[in-house]
Coordinates of C-alpha atoms in Angstrom, one line a residue:
M28 CA 115.0 120.1 224.4
A29 CA 116.5 123.2 222.8
L30 CA 116.9 124.3 219.1
I31 CA 120.3 124.8 217.6
K32 CA 121.5 125.9 214.2
C33 CA 123.2 123.4 211.9
P34 CA 126.8 124.7 211.5
E35 CA 126.7 123.5 207.9
C36 CA 123.5 124.6 206.4
G37 CA 122.3 127.0 209.2
K38 CA 118.9 125.2 209.6
E39 CA 117.4 125.1 213.0
I40 CA 117.3 121.6 214.4
S41 CA 116.7 119.9 217.7
D42 CA 119.7 119.4 219.9
A43 CA 118.6 115.8 220.3
C44 CA 119.4 115.0 216.6
L45 CA 122.5 113.1 215.9
S46 CA 122.8 114.6 212.4
C47 CA 121.1 117.5 210.5
P48 CA 118.0 116.2 208.7
G49 CA 118.6 118.8 205.9
C50 CA 122.2 118.2 204.9
G51 CA 123.3 115.2 207.1
Y52 CA 125.9 117.1 208.9
P53 CA 126.9 115.2 212.3
I54 CA 125.9 117.0 215.6
T55 CA 128.5 116.6 218.3
E56 CA 128.2 117.3 222.0
E57 CA 130.4 120.4 221.6
M58 CA 127.8 121.8 219.1
K59 CA 125.1 121.1 221.6
N60 CA 127.0 122.6 224.6
N61 CA 128.6 125.6 222.7
P62 CA 126.8 126.2 219.5
V63 CA 128.1 129.7 218.9
S64 CA 131.8 128.7 219.0
V65 CA 131.2 125.8 216.7
S66 CA 129.4 128.1 214.3
K67 CA 132.3 130.5 214.2
K68 CA 134.8 127.8 213.4
N69 CA 132.6 126.4 210.7
N70 CA 132.2 129.9 209.2
K71 CA 135.9 130.3 209.1
K72 CA 136.3 127.0 207.3
R73 CA 133.6 127.9 204.8
N74 CA 135.3 131.2 204.1
I75 CA 138.6 129.4 203.4
K76 CA 136.9 126.9 201.1
L77 CA 135.2 129.7 199.3
I78 CA 138.4 131.5 198.6
V79 CA 140.1 128.3 197.4
G80 CA 137.1 127.6 195.2
I81 CA 137.2 131.1 193.7
C82 CA 140.9 130.8 193.0
M83 CA 140.5 127.4 191.4
G84 CA 137.7 128.7 189.3
I85 CA 139.8 131.6 188.0
I86 CA 142.6 129.2 187.1
L87 CA 140.3 126.7 185.4
T88 CA 138.6 129.5 183.5
G89 CA 142.0 130.7 182.2
V90 CA 142.9 127.2 181.2
L91 CA 139.6 126.7 179.5
I92 CA 140.0 130.0 177.6
V93 CA 143.4 128.9 176.4
V94 CA 142.1 125.5 175.4
I95 CA 139.2 126.9 173.5
F96 CA 141.4 129.4 171.7
V97 CA 143.8 126.7 170.7
Y98 CA 141.0 124.3 169.7
N99 CA 139.3 126.9 167.5
S100 CA 142.4 128.1 165.7
P101 CA 142.5 127.6 161.9
S102 CA 145.4 125.2 162.1
S103 CA 143.6 123.0 164.6
K104 CA 140.4 123.0 162.6
Y105 CA 142.4 122.2 159.4
S106 CA 144.1 119.4 161.1
R107 CA 140.9 118.0 162.5
A108 CA 139.3 118.3 159.0
N109 CA 142.2 116.4 157.4
N110 CA 141.9 113.7 160.1
A111 CA 138.2 113.3 159.5
F112 CA 138.8 113.2 155.7
E113 CA 141.4 110.4 156.1
A114 CA 139.1 108.5 158.4
G115 CA 136.3 108.7 155.7
D116 CA 134.1 111.0 157.8
Y117 CA 133.5 113.2 154.9
E118 CA 130.5 114.9 156.4
K119 CA 132.5 116.1 159.4
A120 CA 135.4 117.2 157.1
I121 CA 133.0 119.2 154.9
K122 CA 131.6 121.0 158.0
I123 CA 135.0 122.0 159.2
Y124 CA 136.4 122.9 155.8
S125 CA 133.4 125.1 155.1
G126 CA 134.3 127.3 158.1
L127 CA 137.9 127.7 157.1
G128 CA 137.2 129.7 154.0
S129 CA 140.4 130.2 152.0
Y130 CA 142.8 128.9 154.7
L131 CA 145.6 127.1 152.9
D132 CA 143.9 124.7 150.4
S133 CA 140.7 124.4 152.4
S134 CA 138.5 125.3 149.5
D135 CA 140.1 122.6 147.3
R136 CA 139.9 120.1 150.2
L137 CA 136.2 121.0 150.7
L138 CA 135.4 120.2 147.0
L139 CA 137.3 116.9 147.2
A140 CA 135.6 116.0 150.5
T141 CA 132.2 116.9 148.9
Q142 CA 132.9 114.7 145.9
N143 CA 134.0 111.8 148.1
Y144 CA 131.0 112.2 150.3
N145 CA 128.6 112.1 147.3
Y146 CA 130.4 109.1 145.9
A147 CA 130.3 107.2 149.2
E148 CA 126.6 108.1 149.8
G149 CA 125.8 107.1 146.2
N150 CA 127.3 103.7 146.6
E151 CA 125.5 103.2 149.9
A152 CA 122.2 104.3 148.3
L153 CA 122.8 101.9 145.3
N154 CA 123.5 99.0 147.7
N155 CA 120.3 99.8 149.6
G156 CA 118.1 99.9 146.5
D157 CA 117.6 103.7 146.7
Y158 CA 118.4 104.1 142.9
D159 CA 117.0 107.7 142.6
G160 CA 119.1 108.8 145.6
A161 CA 122.2 107.0 144.1
I162 CA 121.7 108.8 140.8
Q163 CA 121.5 112.2 142.5
F164 CA 124.6 111.6 144.5
F165 CA 126.7 110.2 141.6
E166 CA 125.6 113.2 139.4
Q167 CA 127.4 115.4 142.0
C168 CA 130.7 113.6 141.6
L169 CA 131.1 113.0 137.9
E170 CA 134.8 113.6 138.3
F171 CA 135.1 110.1 139.5
E172 CA 136.1 107.8 136.7
D173 CA 133.2 105.3 137.2
A174 CA 130.5 107.7 138.3
S175 CA 128.9 107.7 134.9
I176 CA 128.8 103.9 134.8
L177 CA 127.4 103.8 138.3
I178 CA 124.6 106.2 137.2
Q179 CA 123.9 103.8 134.3
N180 CA 123.9 100.9 136.7
A181 CA 121.4 102.7 139.0
H182 CA 119.1 103.4 136.1
Y183 CA 119.4 99.7 134.9
Q184 CA 118.7 98.3 138.4
K185 CA 115.8 100.7 138.8
G186 CA 114.5 99.5 135.4
L187 CA 114.7 95.8 136.5
K188 CA 112.8 96.6 139.7
Q189 CA 110.1 98.5 137.8
A190 CA 109.8 95.7 135.2
E191 CA 109.5 93.1 138.0
N192 CA 106.6 95.2 139.4
G193 CA 104.9 95.3 136.0
E194 CA 105.7 99.0 135.5
Y195 CA 107.0 98.5 131.9
N196 CA 106.6 102.1 130.7
S197 CA 108.6 103.5 133.6
A198 CA 111.1 100.6 133.2
M199 CA 111.5 101.4 129.6
E200 CA 112.4 105.0 130.4
S201 CA 115.0 103.8 133.0
F202 CA 116.6 101.4 130.5
R203 CA 116.8 104.2 128.0
N204 CA 118.6 106.3 130.6
A205 CA 121.0 103.4 131.2
G206 CA 122.3 103.8 127.7
D207 CA 124.3 100.8 126.5
Y208 CA 124.8 99.4 130.0
E209 CA 124.5 95.6 130.1
D210 CA 121.5 94.4 128.0
S211 CA 119.5 97.6 128.3
G212 CA 118.5 97.5 124.7
E213 CA 117.2 94.0 125.0
Q214 CA 115.3 95.0 128.2
I215 CA 113.6 97.8 126.3
K216 CA 112.4 95.3 123.8
R217 CA 111.2 93.1 126.6
C218 CA 109.2 96.1 127.9
F219 CA 107.6 96.7 124.5
Y220 CA 106.8 93.0 124.2
E221 CA 105.1 92.9 127.6
I222 CA 103.1 96.1 126.9
G223 CA 102.1 94.5 123.6
I224 CA 100.7 91.5 125.4
D225 CA 98.8 93.8 127.7
Y226 CA 97.3 95.6 124.7
I227 CA 96.1 92.3 123.2
S228 CA 94.3 91.4 126.4
S229 CA 92.6 94.8 126.3
N230 CA 91.9 94.3 122.5
E231 CA 94.0 97.3 121.5
I232 CA 95.4 95.4 118.5
E233 CA 96.9 98.3 116.6
S234 CA 98.9 99.5 119.7
A235 CA 99.9 95.9 120.3
A236 CA 101.3 95.5 116.8
E237 CA 103.3 98.8 117.2
C238 CA 104.8 97.5 120.4
F239 CA 105.7 94.1 118.9
K240 CA 107.4 95.9 116.0
N241 CA 109.5 97.8 118.5
A242 CA 110.3 94.5 120.2
E243 CA 111.7 93.0 117.0
G244 CA 113.9 90.1 117.7
Y245 CA 112.7 89.6 121.3
N246 CA 111.0 86.3 122.1
D247 CA 108.2 85.7 119.6
A248 CA 107.4 89.3 118.8
E249 CA 107.5 88.7 115.0
E250 CA 105.2 85.7 115.3
Q251 CA 102.8 87.8 117.4
I252 CA 102.4 90.3 114.6
I253 CA 102.0 87.6 112.0
S254 CA 99.3 85.9 114.2
L255 CA 97.4 89.2 114.4
G256 CA 97.5 89.6 110.7
D257 CA 96.5 86.0 110.1
T258 CA 93.5 86.4 112.5
Y259 CA 92.2 89.4 110.5
T260 CA 92.7 87.5 107.2
N261 CA 90.7 84.5 108.5
N262 CA 88.0 87.0 109.6
G263 CA 87.8 88.5 106.1
E264 CA 89.2 91.9 107.3
Y265 CA 91.8 92.1 104.7
E266 CA 92.7 95.8 104.9
S267 CA 93.2 95.5 108.7
A268 CA 95.3 92.4 108.0
I269 CA 97.6 94.2 105.6
R270 CA 98.0 97.0 108.2
M271 CA 99.0 94.4 110.8
Y272 CA 101.5 92.8 108.5
S273 CA 103.1 96.2 107.8
Y274 CA 104.4 96.1 111.3
S275 CA 106.3 92.9 110.5
A276 CA 109.8 92.7 109.3
H277 CA 109.0 89.6 107.3
P278 CA 105.3 89.6 106.4
T279 CA 105.9 87.3 103.4
S280 CA 106.6 84.5 105.8
S281 CA 102.8 84.1 106.1
K282 CA 100.8 82.7 103.2
Y283 CA 97.8 84.5 104.7
Y284 CA 99.5 87.8 103.9
Y285 CA 99.5 86.9 100.2
Y286 CA 95.8 85.8 100.5
A287 CA 94.8 89.2 102.0
K288 CA 96.7 91.0 99.3
G289 CA 95.0 88.9 96.6
M290 CA 91.6 89.6 98.0
I291 CA 92.3 93.4 98.1
S292 CA 93.6 93.3 94.5
R293 CA 90.6 91.2 93.4
D294 CA 88.2 93.7 94.9
K295 CA 89.9 96.4 93.0
L296 CA 89.6 94.3 89.8
D297 CA 93.4 94.2 89.6
Y298 CA 93.5 90.6 88.5
D299 CA 97.2 90.6 87.4
A300 CA 98.3 91.4 91.0
A301 CA 95.5 89.2 92.4
K302 CA 96.6 86.1 90.5
D303 CA 100.3 86.5 91.6
A304 CA 99.2 87.0 95.2
F305 CA 96.9 83.9 95.3
K306 CA 99.6 81.8 93.6
S307 CA 102.0 82.7 96.5
A308 CA 99.2 82.0 99.0
G309 CA 99.4 78.3 98.0
D310 CA 96.8 76.2 99.6
V311 CA 95.5 78.5 102.5
L312 CA 91.8 79.0 102.6
D313 CA 90.4 78.9 99.0
A314 CA 93.5 80.5 97.4
K315 CA 93.7 77.9 94.6
E316 CA 90.2 78.6 93.5
R317 CA 90.8 82.4 93.7
Y318 CA 94.0 82.0 91.7
E319 CA 92.2 80.2 88.9
E320 CA 89.4 82.8 88.9
S321 CA 91.9 85.8 88.9
L322 CA 94.1 84.2 86.2
Y323 CA 91.1 83.6 84.0
R324 CA 89.9 87.2 84.3
W325 CA 93.4 88.5 83.7
A326 CA 93.7 86.3 80.6
K327 CA 90.5 87.8 79.4
E328 CA 91.9 91.3 79.9
E329 CA 95.0 90.3 77.9
F330 CA 92.9 88.9 75.2
N331 CA 90.8 92.1 74.9
S332 CA 94.0 94.2 74.8
K333 CA 95.2 92.0 71.9
A334 CA 98.1 90.5 73.9
Y335 CA 97.1 87.1 72.4
D336 CA 100.4 85.3 73.1
Q337 CA 100.3 86.0 76.8
A338 CA 96.5 85.3 76.9
R339 CA 97.0 82.0 75.2
S340 CA 99.7 81.0 77.7
D341 CA 97.5 81.8 80.7
F342 CA 94.4 80.1 79.2
S343 CA 96.5 77.0 78.5
S344 CA 97.7 76.8 82.1
L345 CA 94.0 76.8 83.3
G346 CA 93.2 73.6 81.5
A347 CA 89.5 72.8 81.7
Y348 CA 88.6 75.9 83.8
E349 CA 85.4 77.3 82.4
D350 CA 85.9 77.9 78.6
S351 CA 89.7 78.3 78.8
M352 CA 90.5 75.7 76.1
M353 CA 88.1 77.4 73.7
M354 CA 89.8 80.7 74.5
V355 CA 93.2 79.1 73.6
T356 CA 91.8 78.5 70.1
A357 CA 90.4 82.0 70.0
C358 CA 93.8 83.4 70.8
D359 CA 95.3 81.4 67.9
L360 CA 92.6 82.6 65.5
M361 CA 93.1 86.3 66.5
T362 CA 96.9 85.9 66.4
A363 CA 96.6 84.5 62.8
K364 CA 94.3 87.4 61.9
S365 CA 96.9 89.9 63.4
E366 CA 99.7 88.2 61.5
M367 CA 97.8 88.5 58.2
N368 CA 97.0 92.1 58.8
N369 CA 100.7 92.7 59.3
G370 CA 101.6 90.8 56.1
N371 CA 103.1 87.8 57.8
L372 CA 101.3 85.2 55.7
N373 CA 103.7 82.4 56.5
A374 CA 103.3 82.8 60.2
A375 CA 99.5 83.1 59.9
S376 CA 99.4 79.9 57.7
K377 CA 101.2 77.9 60.4
I378 CA 98.8 79.0 63.1
L379 CA 95.7 78.4 61.1
S380 CA 96.8 74.9 60.2
N381 CA 96.0 73.9 63.8
I382 CA 92.6 75.5 63.9
P383 CA 89.5 73.6 62.6
D384 CA 88.0 74.9 59.4
D385 CA 84.6 75.5 61.0
Y386 CA 86.0 77.4 64.0
E387 CA 84.6 80.9 64.5
Y388 CA 85.0 83.5 67.2
N389 CA 83.0 86.8 67.3
G390 CA 82.4 86.7 63.6
V391 CA 86.0 85.9 62.7
K392 CA 86.0 82.6 60.7
A393 CA 89.1 80.4 60.3
A394 CA 87.8 79.1 56.9
D395 CA 87.8 82.7 55.4
Y396 CA 91.5 83.2 56.2
K397 CA 92.5 79.7 55.1
K398 CA 90.9 80.4 51.7
I399 CA 92.8 83.7 51.2
L400 CA 96.1 81.9 52.0
Q401 CA 95.4 79.1 49.6
E402 CA 94.9 81.7 46.9
C403 CA 98.2 83.3 47.7
A404 CA 100.2 80.1 48.3
G405 CA 103.3 81.4 46.5
W406 CA 103.4 84.6 48.6
V407 CA 102.9 82.6 51.8
T408 CA 106.2 80.8 51.2
L409 CA 108.1 84.1 50.6
C410 CA 106.9 86.0 53.7
G411 CA 109.6 86.0 56.4
R412 CA 113.2 86.9 57.0
W413 CA 115.8 85.7 54.4
V414 CA 119.5 85.8 55.0
N415 CA 122.4 85.2 52.6
T416 CA 124.0 81.8 52.1
S417 CA 126.7 83.4 49.9
L418 CA 127.7 86.9 48.7
Y419 CA 129.7 87.7 45.6
F420 CA 131.5 91.0 45.4
E421 CA 133.0 92.5 42.2
T422 CA 134.5 95.8 41.2
N423 CA 136.0 96.6 37.9
Q424 CA 137.2 99.5 35.7
V425 CA 136.5 99.4 32.0
Y426 CA 138.6 101.3 29.3
D427 CA 136.0 102.5 26.8
R428 CA 138.3 102.5 23.7
T429 CA 139.4 98.9 24.0
G430 CA 136.8 97.4 26.4
S431 CA 139.5 96.0 28.6
K432 CA 139.0 96.0 32.3
D433 CA 140.8 95.5 35.6
R434 CA 138.7 93.8 38.3
W435 CA 138.7 91.9 41.6
S436 CA 136.1 89.7 43.1
V437 CA 135.5 87.8 46.3
T438 CA 132.7 85.4 47.6
I439 CA 131.7 85.7 51.3
D440 CA 129.8 82.9 53.2
D441 CA 128.5 84.9 56.2
S442 CA 124.8 85.2 57.1
T443 CA 125.4 88.7 58.5
V444 CA 126.3 90.5 55.3
A445 CA 122.9 90.5 53.5
Y446 CA 119.2 90.0 54.4
V447 CA 115.7 90.9 53.3
E448 CA 112.4 90.9 55.2
I449 CA 109.3 90.2 53.1
R450 CA 105.6 90.9 54.0
L451 CA 102.5 90.9 51.9
K452 CA 99.3 92.7 53.1
I453 CA 96.0 91.7 51.5
A454 CA 93.2 94.2 51.5
D455 CA 89.5 93.3 51.8
N456 CA 89.2 94.0 48.0
G457 CA 92.0 91.6 47.3
F458 CA 94.7 94.1 46.5
K459 CA 98.2 93.0 47.5
T460 CA 100.8 95.4 48.9
L461 CA 104.4 94.1 49.1
S462 CA 106.6 95.4 52.0
L463 CA 110.3 94.7 51.6
V464 CA 113.3 96.0 53.6
G465 CA 116.8 94.8 53.6
T466 CA 120.6 95.3 53.7
V467 CA 123.4 94.2 51.4
L468 CA 127.2 94.6 51.7
V469 CA 128.6 96.4 48.7
P470 CA 132.0 97.7 47.5
D471 CA 132.4 101.5 47.7
N472 CA 135.7 102.2 45.9
Y473 CA 137.9 100.9 43.1
S474 CA 141.5 99.6 43.2
S475 CA 143.4 97.2 41.1
I476 CA 144.8 95.8 44.4
K477 CA 142.1 93.9 46.2
D478 CA 143.5 94.5 49.7
Y479 CA 143.0 98.3 49.2
L480 CA 139.3 98.0 48.5
D481 CA 136.6 98.9 51.0
Y482 CA 132.9 98.2 51.3
E483 CA 129.8 99.4 53.2
E484 CA 126.3 98.4 54.0
H485 CA 123.6 99.4 51.6
K486 CA 120.0 99.6 52.9
F487 CA 117.0 99.4 50.7
S488 CA 113.2 99.2 51.0
Y489 CA 110.1 98.8 48.8
Y490 CA 106.4 99.3 49.5
E491 CA 104.1 99.0 46.5
R492 CA 101.1 97.2 45.1
V493 CA 101.9 94.0 43.2
D494 CA 100.0 91.6 41.0
S495 CA 102.5 88.8 40.8
I496 CA 105.7 87.3 42.0
G497 CA 108.8 88.4 40.2
T498 CA 111.7 90.9 40.3
V499 CA 111.3 94.0 42.3
T500 CA 113.3 97.2 41.7
A501 CA 113.9 98.4 45.2
D502 CA 116.0 101.5 44.3
S503 CA 118.3 102.8 41.5
Y504 CA 121.0 100.2 42.2
T505 CA 119.2 97.3 43.8
K506 CA 116.8 94.6 42.5
V507 CA 115.3 91.8 44.5
V508 CA 114.5 88.6 42.7
L509 CA 111.5 86.8 44.2
G510 CA 110.9 83.1 43.2
S511 CA 111.6 79.7 44.6
T512 CA 114.5 81.5 46.4
V513 CA 115.4 85.1 46.9
K514 CA 118.3 87.0 45.5
I515 CA 119.7 90.5 45.8
N516 CA 121.4 92.1 42.8
Y517 CA 123.3 95.4 43.3
H518 CA 125.0 97.3 40.5
K519 CA 126.4 100.8 40.7
V520 CA 128.2 102.6 37.8
N521 CA 130.7 105.4 38.5
N522 CA 132.1 107.4 35.5
T523 CA 135.4 108.5 36.9
S524 CA 136.8 110.0 33.7
M525 CA 136.1 110.4 29.9
H526 CA 137.4 106.9 29.1
F527 CA 137.1 104.9 32.3
T528 CA 133.9 103.5 33.9
E529 CA 133.9 101.8 37.3
N530 CA 131.3 99.1 38.2
Y531 CA 130.5 98.0 41.7
I532 CA 128.6 94.7 41.9
S533 CA 127.1 92.6 44.8
N534 CA 125.0 89.5 44.2
A535 CA 123.6 87.7 47.2
T536 CA 121.7 84.4 47.3
L537 CA 119.4 84.1 50.4
S538 CA 117.5 81.4 52.3
L539 CA 114.5 81.6 54.6
Q540 CA 115.7 82.0 58.2
S541 CA 112.4 82.6 60.0
S542 CA 108.8 83.2 59.1
Y543 CA 106.6 85.8 60.8

């Protein structure tokens, strides 16, 4: 057995092989018998194949260079970028446009592709629940008409997800960023409400009330605040209760609110405010008892400040509470005393007529005042406001040489043209001082034709000691006649020339209109 070389790969092999173990080339009898000749033939073939291969390689390289040149030309890239844009492959379009610089409108197309890419990616992120990603993408393409709305939508959806997970503070911020999208405002209230509930569970009451205030109108937020205030009121923490109620839009809807106000006012000795508050509190807790207590103390304050009419009214409404009925009589007695001090004897007499003779309060005796009034019975009937029942006017001109005169006169039945107010003050020593003020309508010019005459108001007053009832000279022209009735006599003389005297006269008869 001899070794021969494989004409294909040149490896030495046994001439007994039917094919080359290295390359699989078949071994013929010719190769075995004349290996050199076969080798030369094969070398020639290989040389031809090599030459052909080199030529083909050169051709292919040229073609490839041409193809690459054409493929990478700006026009080709621009066309491919446009095709990618139209197909919605904005990422590819962006990559190609970026390399084209200022070729044609590549920069504008790049911006448009970028905007479309961000818009498409934003929608995909939104649909996939990636709300932060969606917001970032949409913020890069605000030129799109609905991009702003989609940003709001993303914030809103993010807020819903956060609220679902109990992240109410974060959700609130998201809903705020959503602006007026959908029911974002209501969702913010919802977050405040839920946070308020959490604060209650952790006993952070003040913070809870603040949250419920911000949740106004949502669910039972208002009732939650009222409930907090009512709880404090029931526990006797009135200042805290009022602070809670201050968060409410309608604190007066709770009677406990008024009760807390009443207790605070009571502690401050402000019984006027306390009685009003307890009255509004109705029947909650012991509001009725507190109301009576406060009203009684307030009536005492009114009495001490000499507001006897108001005090009497309040004591009367209390009925049998403590000594209220006795205080009603005390108010009457002190009112009568005040009326007498002011000279209103008639009014004092009417009040004293309803007080027992033996009644006394703090040294003031009803019997003493009744005795004084009995001694001045005539003056008692005169004290009050008197108004005219009729008024007679006259003006005339007298000629001194003959005594003849021209005159006109008229009678007016009108209670607004004359009045007089009468008071009599009696000192401790028995001296009497008359106080009298009034007005009467009087003529103020002369004419023989009545329609041309005019008149004016004449005011008068008198304040002097008196001993008896009679006629009082109030001023140079006016006298007031005091008796079973009251009259005003006015007479003014005007000497217009040497021989003519003008007289202006008013006479009014009055009746008692009211006593005081």
